[in-house]
Amino acid sequence: NRRRPNNTPLHAGKGTLYEGGIRVPLIISGPGLKTGYSTVAVSGTDLFASFATWAGAAIEAGESEDLTPLLKGLEEEFRRDHALLFHYPHYGRGQLQKPQTALVMDEWKLIKDWETGSYHLYNLASDLGEKSDLSTREKDVFREMLASMDKRLQAVGAQLPLENPD
């Protein structure tokens, strides 16, 4: 009798691309950094670019973004063109661990379910539990995010799931 994780109000849990599986707090403190908090989503991969910047090293642009502007209180500058891509092109152990891709931009999150070919769009600012799919009501946001998702997947050479012939 296994207990299911309770991530209320977040949807689902570990190993999924829903907020219950990817939302984790990040705490950073240091000289010259703004105190307080931000609701901007970042990824652990962003630490690489940040550490490189702080060490004075130059790195190529990629899937890591320097957090320094955000940490110094320049949230709007950081938000510009900032998006997180999560790509899980295979099945996992749980019912919700299936081939999916998620893109988070500002308060919006688009999830593509590769198994069904369906999409779900959520406004995380008003629906943290990912209960209301807005993909048919917010058509402009949906189209913009879908184009961005496709472009990012292509740019990183993401392996896409293949249909099982059996």
Coordinates of C-alpha atoms in Angstrom, one line a residue:
N1 CA 0.0 0.0 0.0
R2 CA 2.1 2.9 -1.3
R3 CA 1.2 6.4 -0.3
R4 CA 0.8 8.9 -3.1
P5 CA 2.8 12.1 -2.8
N6 CA 0.8 15.1 -1.6
N7 CA 2.1 18.2 -3.3
T8 CA -1.0 20.3 -2.8
P9 CA -1.7 22.7 -4.5
L10 CA 0.7 21.5 -7.1
H11 CA -0.3 18.8 -9.7
A12 CA 1.4 15.4 -9.8
G13 CA 4.8 14.6 -8.4
K14 CA 8.4 13.6 -9.0
G15 CA 9.3 12.4 -12.5
T16 CA 6.6 14.5 -14.2
L17 CA 6.7 17.8 -16.0
Y18 CA 3.8 19.1 -14.0
E19 CA 4.5 21.6 -11.3
G20 CA 4.6 18.9 -8.6
G21 CA 7.5 17.3 -10.4
I22 CA 9.6 20.3 -11.5
R23 CA 8.9 23.2 -9.1
V24 CA 11.7 23.4 -6.5
P25 CA 12.7 26.5 -4.5
L26 CA 16.1 28.0 -5.2
I27 CA 17.8 29.9 -2.4
I28 CA 20.9 32.1 -3.1
S29 CA 22.5 34.5 -0.8
G30 CA 25.6 36.6 -1.3
P31 CA 27.2 40.1 -1.3
G32 CA 25.5 42.5 -3.7
L33 CA 22.5 40.3 -4.2
K34 CA 19.0 41.5 -3.7
T35 CA 17.2 40.3 -0.6
G36 CA 13.7 39.0 -0.9
Y37 CA 12.2 36.6 -3.4
S38 CA 11.2 36.3 -7.0
T39 CA 8.5 34.3 -8.8
V40 CA 10.6 33.9 -11.9
A41 CA 11.2 30.3 -12.8
V42 CA 14.8 29.3 -13.3
S43 CA 16.6 26.0 -13.8
G44 CA 19.5 24.4 -12.1
T45 CA 21.3 24.6 -15.5
D46 CA 21.3 28.4 -15.1
L47 CA 23.8 28.0 -12.3
F48 CA 26.5 27.1 -14.8
A49 CA 26.3 30.4 -16.7
S50 CA 26.0 32.3 -13.4
F51 CA 29.1 30.7 -11.9
A52 CA 31.0 31.2 -15.1
T53 CA 30.1 34.9 -15.1
W54 CA 31.1 35.3 -11.4
A55 CA 34.4 33.6 -12.2
G56 CA 35.0 35.9 -15.2
A57 CA 34.8 33.0 -17.7
A58 CA 33.2 33.4 -21.0
I59 CA 30.8 30.6 -22.2
E60 CA 28.8 30.1 -25.3
A61 CA 25.1 30.8 -25.3
G62 CA 23.1 27.7 -24.7
E63 CA 20.6 26.2 -22.3
S64 CA 22.1 28.0 -19.3
E65 CA 21.2 31.6 -18.6
D66 CA 23.2 33.9 -16.2
L67 CA 21.0 34.6 -13.1
T68 CA 23.0 37.8 -12.1
P69 CA 20.4 40.3 -13.4
L70 CA 17.6 38.5 -11.5
L71 CA 19.7 38.3 -8.4
K72 CA 20.5 42.0 -8.5
G73 CA 16.8 42.9 -8.7
L74 CA 16.6 43.4 -12.5
E75 CA 13.7 41.0 -12.9
E76 CA 12.2 42.6 -16.0
E77 CA 15.6 42.6 -17.8
F78 CA 16.0 38.9 -16.9
R79 CA 12.4 37.9 -17.9
R80 CA 12.9 39.2 -21.5
D81 CA 13.1 36.1 -23.7
H82 CA 13.6 33.8 -20.7
A83 CA 11.9 30.5 -21.1
L84 CA 12.5 27.0 -19.5
L85 CA 12.3 23.9 -21.7
F86 CA 11.8 20.5 -20.1
H87 CA 11.9 17.5 -22.4
Y88 CA 11.1 13.9 -21.3
P89 CA 10.9 11.8 -24.5
H90 CA 10.3 8.4 -22.9
Y91 CA 8.1 6.5 -20.4
G92 CA 8.8 6.3 -16.7
R93 CA 7.4 4.3 -13.9
G94 CA 4.3 6.2 -13.0
Q95 CA 1.1 6.7 -14.9
L96 CA 1.9 10.4 -15.5
Q97 CA 5.6 9.7 -16.5
K98 CA 5.1 9.6 -20.2
P99 CA 6.8 11.3 -23.2
Q100 CA 6.1 15.0 -22.7
T101 CA 7.7 18.4 -23.3
A102 CA 7.0 21.5 -21.3
L103 CA 7.8 25.1 -21.9
V104 CA 7.5 27.7 -19.2
M105 CA 7.5 31.4 -20.1
D106 CA 6.5 34.0 -17.5
E107 CA 3.3 32.8 -16.0
W108 CA 2.5 30.5 -18.9
K109 CA 3.2 26.8 -19.2
L110 CA 2.6 24.6 -22.3
I111 CA 2.8 20.8 -22.1
K112 CA 2.9 18.6 -25.1
D113 CA 1.9 15.0 -24.6
W114 CA 3.7 13.0 -27.3
E115 CA 1.6 9.9 -26.7
T116 CA -1.7 11.5 -27.6
G117 CA -0.4 14.5 -29.6
S118 CA -2.4 16.8 -27.3
Y119 CA -1.4 20.1 -25.7
H120 CA -2.3 21.8 -22.4
L121 CA -1.8 25.5 -21.7
Y122 CA -1.9 26.7 -18.1
N123 CA -1.5 30.1 -16.5
L124 CA 0.6 29.3 -13.4
A125 CA -0.1 32.7 -11.8
S126 CA -3.8 31.9 -11.5
D127 CA -3.8 28.1 -11.7
L128 CA -0.8 26.7 -9.9
G129 CA -2.6 23.3 -9.7
E130 CA -2.8 23.1 -13.5
K131 CA -6.5 22.3 -13.5
S132 CA -7.7 24.6 -16.3
D133 CA -6.4 24.0 -19.9
L134 CA -6.5 27.4 -21.7
S135 CA -5.1 26.2 -25.0
T136 CA -8.4 26.8 -26.9
R137 CA -9.2 30.1 -25.1
E138 CA -5.7 31.7 -25.3
K139 CA -5.0 31.0 -28.9
D140 CA -2.3 33.7 -29.4
V141 CA -0.3 32.6 -26.3
F142 CA -0.7 29.0 -27.4
R143 CA 0.6 29.7 -30.9
E144 CA 3.6 31.7 -29.6
M145 CA 4.5 29.1 -27.1
L146 CA 4.2 26.2 -29.5
A147 CA 6.4 28.0 -32.0
S148 CA 9.0 28.7 -29.3
M149 CA 8.8 25.1 -28.1
D150 CA 9.4 23.7 -31.6
K151 CA 12.2 26.1 -32.2
R152 CA 14.0 25.3 -28.9
L153 CA 13.6 21.5 -29.5
Q154 CA 15.2 21.9 -32.9
A155 CA 17.9 24.2 -31.6
V156 CA 19.1 21.7 -29.0
G157 CA 18.7 18.7 -31.3
A158 CA 16.2 17.0 -28.9
Q159 CA 15.6 13.4 -29.5
L160 CA 11.9 13.0 -30.2
P161 CA 9.9 10.0 -29.2
L162 CA 9.2 7.4 -31.9
E163 CA 6.0 5.4 -32.2
N164 CA 6.4 1.8 -31.1
P165 CA 5.7 -0.4 -34.2
D166 CA 4.5 -3.2 -32.0

